[in-house]
């Protein structure tokens, strides 16, 4: 029973549609926060990255777990690349935060 629950949870968090929704959120929400406050933008970018990294790891693990089925492998590869794009985009946000002069 525990193995089945773990499998369902793993399938949920490595689903490509979830990663597409997460990518859209990562591309829009930090910029909306930047319109409100730069510190809020930095906080939201960092928080999104902390969520994006485990999603990337789970999608990558799923990619290696489904080596036997080409259809599942293609689906997992798409989820992995989408999660990777979201993580890299947020990492670029954070690199910009590091080099920005925050004295106003």
Short mmCIF file of C-alpha atoms in Angstrom, two decimals:
data_model
loop_
_atom_site.label_atom_id
_atom_site.label_comp_id
_atom_site.label_asym_id
_atom_site.label_seq_id
_atom_site.Cartn_x
_atom_site.Cartn_y
_atom_site.Cartn_z
CA UNK A 1 0.00 0.00 0.00
CA UNK A 2 2.79 2.43 0.91
CA UNK A 3 4.62 1.59 -2.31
CA UNK A 4 1.47 2.32 -4.32
CA UNK A 5 0.94 5.67 -2.59
CA UNK A 6 4.57 6.57 -3.22
CA UNK A 7 4.20 5.62 -6.87
CA UNK A 8 1.06 7.73 -7.29
CA UNK A 9 2.71 10.71 -5.59
CA UNK A 10 5.80 10.33 -7.74
CA UNK A 11 3.67 10.14 -10.89
CA UNK A 12 1.75 13.25 -9.88
CA UNK A 13 4.84 15.38 -9.28
CA UNK A 14 6.59 14.17 -12.43
CA UNK A 15 3.61 14.76 -14.73
CA UNK A 16 4.47 16.95 -17.76
CA UNK A 17 1.30 19.06 -17.45
CA UNK A 18 2.23 20.01 -13.87
CA UNK A 19 5.67 21.05 -15.10
CA UNK A 20 4.15 23.15 -17.89
CA UNK A 21 1.91 24.94 -15.39
CA UNK A 22 4.90 25.44 -13.10
CA UNK A 23 6.95 26.86 -15.98
CA UNK A 24 4.20 29.37 -16.79
CA UNK A 25 4.06 30.41 -13.13
CA UNK A 26 7.85 30.73 -12.98
CA UNK A 27 7.86 32.92 -16.06
CA UNK A 28 5.09 35.28 -14.93
CA UNK A 29 4.76 35.52 -11.14
CA UNK A 30 8.26 36.87 -10.34
CA UNK A 31 7.85 39.63 -12.92
CA UNK A 32 4.46 40.58 -11.49
CA UNK A 33 6.10 40.76 -8.06
CA UNK A 34 8.84 42.96 -9.50
CA UNK A 35 6.15 45.48 -10.44
CA UNK A 36 5.15 45.59 -6.77
CA UNK A 37 8.49 45.50 -4.95
CA UNK A 38 12.04 44.39 -5.84
CA UNK A 39 12.50 42.62 -2.50
CA UNK A 40 9.28 40.69 -3.07
CA UNK A 41 10.60 39.73 -6.51
CA UNK A 42 13.81 38.36 -4.99
CA UNK A 43 11.89 36.43 -2.33
CA UNK A 44 9.45 34.93 -4.83
CA UNK A 45 12.27 33.97 -7.21
CA UNK A 46 14.16 32.23 -4.43
CA UNK A 47 11.04 30.44 -3.19
CA UNK A 48 10.17 29.29 -6.70
CA UNK A 49 13.70 27.97 -7.17
CA UNK A 50 13.45 25.98 -3.93
CA UNK A 51 10.31 24.33 -5.34
CA UNK A 52 11.71 23.95 -8.84
CA UNK A 53 14.84 22.03 -7.83
CA UNK A 54 12.99 19.05 -6.27
CA UNK A 55 10.56 18.97 -9.20
CA UNK A 56 13.55 18.78 -11.54
CA UNK A 57 15.07 15.93 -9.53
CA UNK A 58 11.81 13.99 -9.48
CA UNK A 59 11.33 14.41 -13.24
CA UNK A 60 14.92 13.32 -13.83
CA UNK A 61 14.48 10.23 -11.66
CA UNK A 62 11.27 9.38 -13.49
CA UNK A 63 13.16 9.72 -16.78
CA UNK A 64 15.62 7.02 -15.70
CA UNK A 65 12.92 4.79 -14.20
CA UNK A 66 10.95 4.38 -17.45
CA UNK A 67 13.75 3.24 -19.75
CA UNK A 68 11.72 0.26 -20.99
CA UNK A 69 8.74 2.20 -22.42
CA UNK A 70 9.42 4.72 -25.23
CA UNK A 71 6.12 6.58 -24.72
CA UNK A 72 6.67 7.07 -21.00
CA UNK A 73 10.30 7.92 -21.65
CA UNK A 74 9.31 10.68 -24.11
CA UNK A 75 6.80 12.05 -21.60
CA UNK A 76 9.35 11.99 -18.78
CA UNK A 77 11.98 13.63 -21.01
CA UNK A 78 9.60 16.49 -21.80
CA UNK A 79 8.84 16.97 -18.11
CA UNK A 80 12.55 16.93 -17.30
CA UNK A 81 13.39 19.55 -19.92
CA UNK A 82 10.48 21.75 -18.84
CA UNK A 83 11.58 21.54 -15.20
CA UNK A 84 15.17 22.22 -16.23
CA UNK A 85 14.10 25.33 -18.16
CA UNK A 86 12.13 26.61 -15.15
CA UNK A 87 15.05 25.99 -12.79
CA UNK A 88 17.58 27.69 -15.09
CA UNK A 89 15.27 30.65 -15.61
CA UNK A 90 14.91 31.11 -11.86
CA UNK A 91 18.64 30.66 -11.38
CA UNK A 92 19.20 33.53 -13.82
CA UNK A 93 16.79 35.60 -11.73
CA UNK A 94 18.82 34.84 -8.63
CA UNK A 95 22.12 35.64 -10.35
CA UNK A 96 20.63 39.00 -11.28
CA UNK A 97 19.58 39.50 -7.65
CA UNK A 98 23.15 38.86 -6.51
CA UNK A 99 24.72 41.44 -8.83
CA UNK A 100 22.03 44.13 -8.37
CA UNK A 101 22.82 47.16 -6.26
CA UNK A 102 20.00 47.25 -3.73
CA UNK A 103 20.78 50.73 -2.35
CA UNK A 104 18.02 53.10 -3.40
#
